[in-house]
Coordinates of C-alpha atoms in Angstrom, one line a residue:
Chain A
X1 CA -79.2 35.4 -37.1
X2 CA -82.6 37.7 -37.4
X3 CA -85.4 37.6 -39.3
X4 CA -84.3 40.5 -41.5
X5 CA -81.0 38.5 -42.4
X6 CA -82.7 35.4 -43.3
X7 CA -85.0 37.3 -45.6
X8 CA -82.2 39.6 -47.3
X9 CA -80.2 36.6 -48.2
X10 CA -82.9 34.7 -49.2
X11 CA -84.2 37.5 -51.7
X12 CA -80.8 37.9 -53.1
X13 CA -79.8 33.7 -53.5
X14 CA -82.7 31.5 -52.7
X15 CA -86.0 33.3 -53.3
X16 CA -88.6 30.7 -52.0
X17 CA -91.7 31.6 -49.7
X18 CA -90.2 29.4 -46.7
X19 CA -86.8 31.9 -46.6
X20 CA -88.6 35.2 -47.5
X21 CA -92.0 35.3 -46.2
X22 CA -93.0 34.1 -42.5
X23 CA -96.6 34.0 -42.8
X24 CA -96.3 31.7 -46.1
X25 CA -93.6 29.7 -44.5
X26 CA -96.1 28.6 -41.8
X27 CA -97.8 26.3 -44.4
X28 CA -94.5 24.7 -45.8
X29 CA -92.4 22.0 -45.0
X30 CA -90.4 24.0 -42.4
X31 CA -93.7 25.0 -40.6
X32 CA -92.0 28.8 -40.1
X33 CA -89.5 31.1 -41.5
X34 CA -86.2 29.1 -42.1
X35 CA -82.9 30.3 -43.4
X36 CA -81.6 28.9 -46.5
X37 CA -78.9 26.3 -45.9
X38 CA -76.6 28.5 -48.2
X39 CA -77.0 31.5 -45.8
X40 CA -76.1 29.2 -42.8
X41 CA -73.1 27.8 -44.8
X42 CA -72.0 31.4 -45.7
X43 CA -72.0 32.4 -41.9
X44 CA -70.3 29.3 -40.9
X45 CA -67.3 30.3 -43.4
X46 CA -67.3 34.1 -41.7
X47 CA -66.8 32.2 -38.4
X48 CA -64.2 29.7 -40.0
X49 CA -62.3 32.6 -41.3
X50 CA -62.3 34.2 -37.9
X51 CA -61.4 31.1 -36.1
X52 CA -59.0 28.8 -38.3
X53 CA -55.5 30.4 -38.3
X54 CA -54.1 29.4 -41.6
X55 CA -51.4 31.8 -42.6
X56 CA -52.4 31.7 -46.6
X57 CA -56.0 31.7 -45.8
X58 CA -58.9 29.3 -45.5
X59 CA -58.8 27.8 -49.0
X60 CA -61.3 24.6 -49.7
X61 CA -61.7 22.2 -52.6
X62 CA -65.3 21.1 -51.1
X63 CA -66.5 18.5 -49.0
X64 CA -69.6 16.9 -47.8
X65 CA -72.3 19.0 -46.4
X66 CA -75.4 18.1 -44.3
X67 CA -78.1 20.3 -42.8
X68 CA -80.0 18.2 -40.3
X69 CA -81.8 21.3 -39.3
X70 CA -82.8 24.7 -40.8
X71 CA -81.2 27.7 -38.8
X72 CA -83.9 30.0 -37.4
X73 CA -84.5 33.5 -36.5
X74 CA -82.9 34.0 -33.0
X75 CA -80.5 31.5 -33.5
X76 CA -76.8 32.3 -32.3
X77 CA -74.4 30.2 -34.2
X78 CA -71.1 28.9 -33.6
X79 CA -68.7 26.7 -35.0
X80 CA -66.8 23.9 -33.6
X81 CA -64.1 22.5 -35.9
X82 CA -61.7 19.7 -35.6
X83 CA -58.5 19.2 -37.7
X84 CA -58.8 15.3 -38.0
X85 CA -56.0 14.8 -40.6
X86 CA -53.1 16.6 -42.1
X87 CA -52.0 14.8 -45.4
X88 CA -48.7 15.9 -47.0
X89 CA -48.8 16.2 -50.8
X90 CA -46.4 13.9 -52.6
X91 CA -46.4 15.9 -55.7
X92 CA -46.1 19.5 -54.2
X93 CA -43.6 19.7 -51.3
X94 CA -44.4 22.0 -48.7
X95 CA -48.3 21.7 -49.5
X96 CA -50.9 19.7 -47.4
X97 CA -54.4 18.6 -47.5
X98 CA -56.1 19.4 -44.2
X99 CA -59.5 17.4 -43.5
X100 CA -61.5 19.2 -41.0
X101 CA -64.8 18.7 -39.4
X102 CA -67.0 21.8 -38.9
X103 CA -70.1 21.6 -36.8
X104 CA -72.5 24.8 -36.8
X105 CA -74.5 25.0 -33.8
X106 CA -76.9 27.4 -32.3
X107 CA -77.0 28.6 -28.3
X108 CA -78.8 25.5 -27.5
X109 CA -76.3 23.0 -28.9
X110 CA -78.5 22.2 -31.6
X111 CA -76.8 21.1 -34.9
X112 CA -77.6 23.3 -38.0
X113 CA -74.9 22.3 -40.4
X114 CA -72.0 19.8 -40.6
X115 CA -69.4 20.0 -43.2
X116 CA -66.1 18.3 -43.7
X117 CA -63.9 20.5 -45.9
X118 CA -60.6 19.6 -47.5
X119 CA -58.5 22.5 -47.1
X120 CA -55.3 23.3 -48.8
X121 CA -52.3 24.4 -46.3
X122 CA -48.8 25.2 -46.7
X123 CA -45.7 24.5 -44.4
X124 CA -44.2 27.5 -42.6
X125 CA -41.7 29.4 -45.0
X126 CA -42.8 27.2 -48.4
X127 CA -43.7 28.9 -51.4
X128 CA -47.4 29.7 -52.5
X129 CA -47.5 29.3 -56.1
X130 CA -50.7 30.5 -58.0
X131 CA -52.9 28.1 -59.9
X132 CA -53.2 30.2 -63.1
Chain B
X1 CA -70.2 37.8 -61.9
X2 CA -68.9 41.3 -61.6
X3 CA -65.9 42.1 -59.4
X4 CA -68.1 44.4 -57.3
X5 CA -70.7 41.5 -56.9
X6 CA -67.4 39.0 -55.6
X7 CA -66.1 41.9 -53.4
X8 CA -69.5 42.5 -51.9
X9 CA -70.4 39.0 -51.0
X10 CA -66.7 38.0 -49.4
X11 CA -67.0 41.1 -47.4
X12 CA -70.1 40.0 -45.9
X13 CA -69.4 36.2 -45.5
X14 CA -65.7 35.2 -46.7
X15 CA -63.6 38.5 -46.0
X16 CA -60.0 37.0 -47.4
X17 CA -57.9 39.2 -49.5
X18 CA -58.0 36.8 -52.5
X19 CA -62.0 37.6 -52.4
X20 CA -62.0 41.4 -51.6
X21 CA -58.9 43.0 -52.8
X22 CA -57.9 42.4 -56.5
X23 CA -54.3 43.6 -56.2
X24 CA -53.5 41.7 -53.0
X25 CA -55.3 38.7 -54.6
X26 CA -52.3 38.8 -57.4
X27 CA -49.7 37.3 -55.1
X28 CA -52.2 34.6 -53.6
X29 CA -52.8 30.8 -54.5
X30 CA -55.6 32.2 -56.8
X31 CA -53.1 34.5 -58.6
X32 CA -56.1 37.1 -59.0
X33 CA -59.5 37.9 -57.6
X34 CA -61.7 35.0 -57.0
X35 CA -65.1 34.5 -55.9
X36 CA -65.7 32.7 -52.6
X37 CA -67.0 28.8 -53.4
X38 CA -69.9 29.8 -51.0
X39 CA -70.6 32.6 -53.6
X40 CA -70.7 30.4 -56.4
X41 CA -72.8 28.0 -54.6
X42 CA -75.2 30.7 -53.6
X43 CA -75.6 31.9 -57.1
X44 CA -75.9 28.3 -58.2
X45 CA -79.1 27.8 -55.6
X46 CA -80.6 30.9 -57.2
X47 CA -80.2 29.5 -60.8
X48 CA -81.6 26.1 -59.3
X49 CA -84.6 28.0 -57.9
X50 CA -85.6 29.2 -61.3
X51 CA -84.9 25.9 -62.9
X52 CA -86.1 23.2 -61.0
X53 CA -90.0 22.9 -61.1
X54 CA -90.6 21.1 -57.8
X55 CA -94.1 22.6 -56.7
X56 CA -93.0 22.5 -52.9
X57 CA -89.6 24.1 -53.3
X58 CA -86.1 23.0 -53.5
X59 CA -85.5 21.6 -50.2
X60 CA -82.0 20.2 -49.7
X61 CA -80.8 18.0 -47.1
X62 CA -76.9 18.5 -48.0
X63 CA -74.8 16.9 -50.5
X64 CA -71.3 16.6 -51.9
X65 CA -69.6 20.0 -52.9
X66 CA -66.5 20.5 -55.0
X67 CA -64.9 23.6 -56.5
X68 CA -62.5 22.8 -59.2
X69 CA -61.8 26.3 -60.0
X70 CA -62.9 29.7 -58.7
X71 CA -65.5 31.7 -60.3
X72 CA -63.8 34.9 -61.6
X73 CA -65.1 38.5 -62.7
X74 CA -66.6 38.3 -66.0
X75 CA -67.7 34.6 -65.6
X76 CA -71.4 34.3 -66.7
X77 CA -72.5 31.0 -64.8
X78 CA -75.3 28.8 -65.7
X79 CA -76.2 25.2 -64.1
X80 CA -76.7 22.0 -65.9
X81 CA -78.8 19.6 -63.4
X82 CA -79.6 16.0 -64.2
X83 CA -82.1 14.1 -62.0
X84 CA -80.2 10.8 -61.5
X85 CA -82.6 9.0 -59.1
X86 CA -85.9 9.4 -57.3
X87 CA -86.1 7.0 -54.3
X88 CA -89.7 6.9 -53.1
X89 CA -89.5 6.9 -48.9
X90 CA -90.6 3.7 -47.3
X91 CA -91.5 5.5 -44.1
X92 CA -93.5 8.4 -45.3
X93 CA -95.7 7.7 -48.5
X94 CA -95.8 10.5 -51.0
X95 CA -92.5 11.5 -50.2
X96 CA -89.0 11.0 -52.0
X97 CA -85.4 11.6 -51.8
X98 CA -84.1 13.1 -55.5
X99 CA -80.5 12.7 -56.2
X100 CA -79.4 15.5 -58.5
X101 CA -76.2 16.2 -60.3
X102 CA -75.6 20.0 -60.6
X103 CA -72.9 21.3 -62.8
X104 CA -72.0 25.2 -62.5
X105 CA -70.4 26.3 -65.7
X106 CA -69.1 29.5 -67.2
X107 CA -69.7 30.9 -70.8
X108 CA -66.8 28.7 -71.8
X109 CA -68.0 25.4 -70.5
X110 CA -65.6 25.6 -67.7
X111 CA -66.6 24.0 -64.4
X112 CA -66.8 26.2 -61.3
X113 CA -68.8 23.8 -59.0
X114 CA -70.3 20.6 -58.8
X115 CA -72.7 19.6 -56.4
X116 CA -74.9 16.2 -55.5
X117 CA -77.8 17.4 -53.5
X118 CA -80.2 15.1 -52.0
X119 CA -83.5 17.0 -52.5
X120 CA -86.8 16.2 -50.7
X121 CA -90.1 15.8 -53.1
X122 CA -93.4 15.1 -52.6
X123 CA -95.8 13.0 -55.1
X124 CA -98.5 15.3 -56.7
X125 CA -101.3 15.6 -54.3
X126 CA -99.6 14.4 -51.3
X127 CA -99.7 16.3 -48.2
X128 CA -96.9 18.3 -46.9
X129 CA -96.4 18.0 -43.1
X130 CA -94.3 20.4 -41.2
X131 CA -90.8 19.0 -39.8
X132 CA -91.7 21.4 -36.7

């Protein structure tokens, strides 16, 4: 994550001085430029799409999200994801809810985000019916 | 939210066909182009920054996030936020955790996101000490 990327995302979606202005950020709670948590979440999604091999896509209904510390310029993020449960749907044959624990870490192993999404997955060969 | 905005966000952060390709999206679970949930979350943050008058900024530690239905092209989003609790910190005088319930709705009142963040707030006149 570069300073320019942090500022570009924040100008569009989270325009607060501690995300957009390295000088003003020094006197803020973060004590320096910090990426928006939603930027960390967005980058995490990109890494999840590249990593989780679900045939019909990585489709989430939400989940519990936590930012123990902000991503900083120079952080190189990776995601460690553990599938904790696959619960077949009773009402929709061939469908399951997948509970995943996703930890977003920087190159020093420092946690930047924890997310526990509930993903929707389909058994091999089962039909994907649109929601609408 | 326009089709172009949905595709631009998704190409950068959530490059899956149902978020980037209106034709391919028709045969997907979503039955048509759908915004990434993280795009809805990012736009919601922008609206929250504009709406919630916290002097030291809208700073969240995370929260429970839910997408009951995706944002579609043409949706005009707004946020309805309710402050549900302000819990003063015992260990840090002048600081409090603020529990907020944020509902992101389109122009027809259809729910696109529900989020229950835990925000950090300071009493008027209290000192903001950096985390690092």
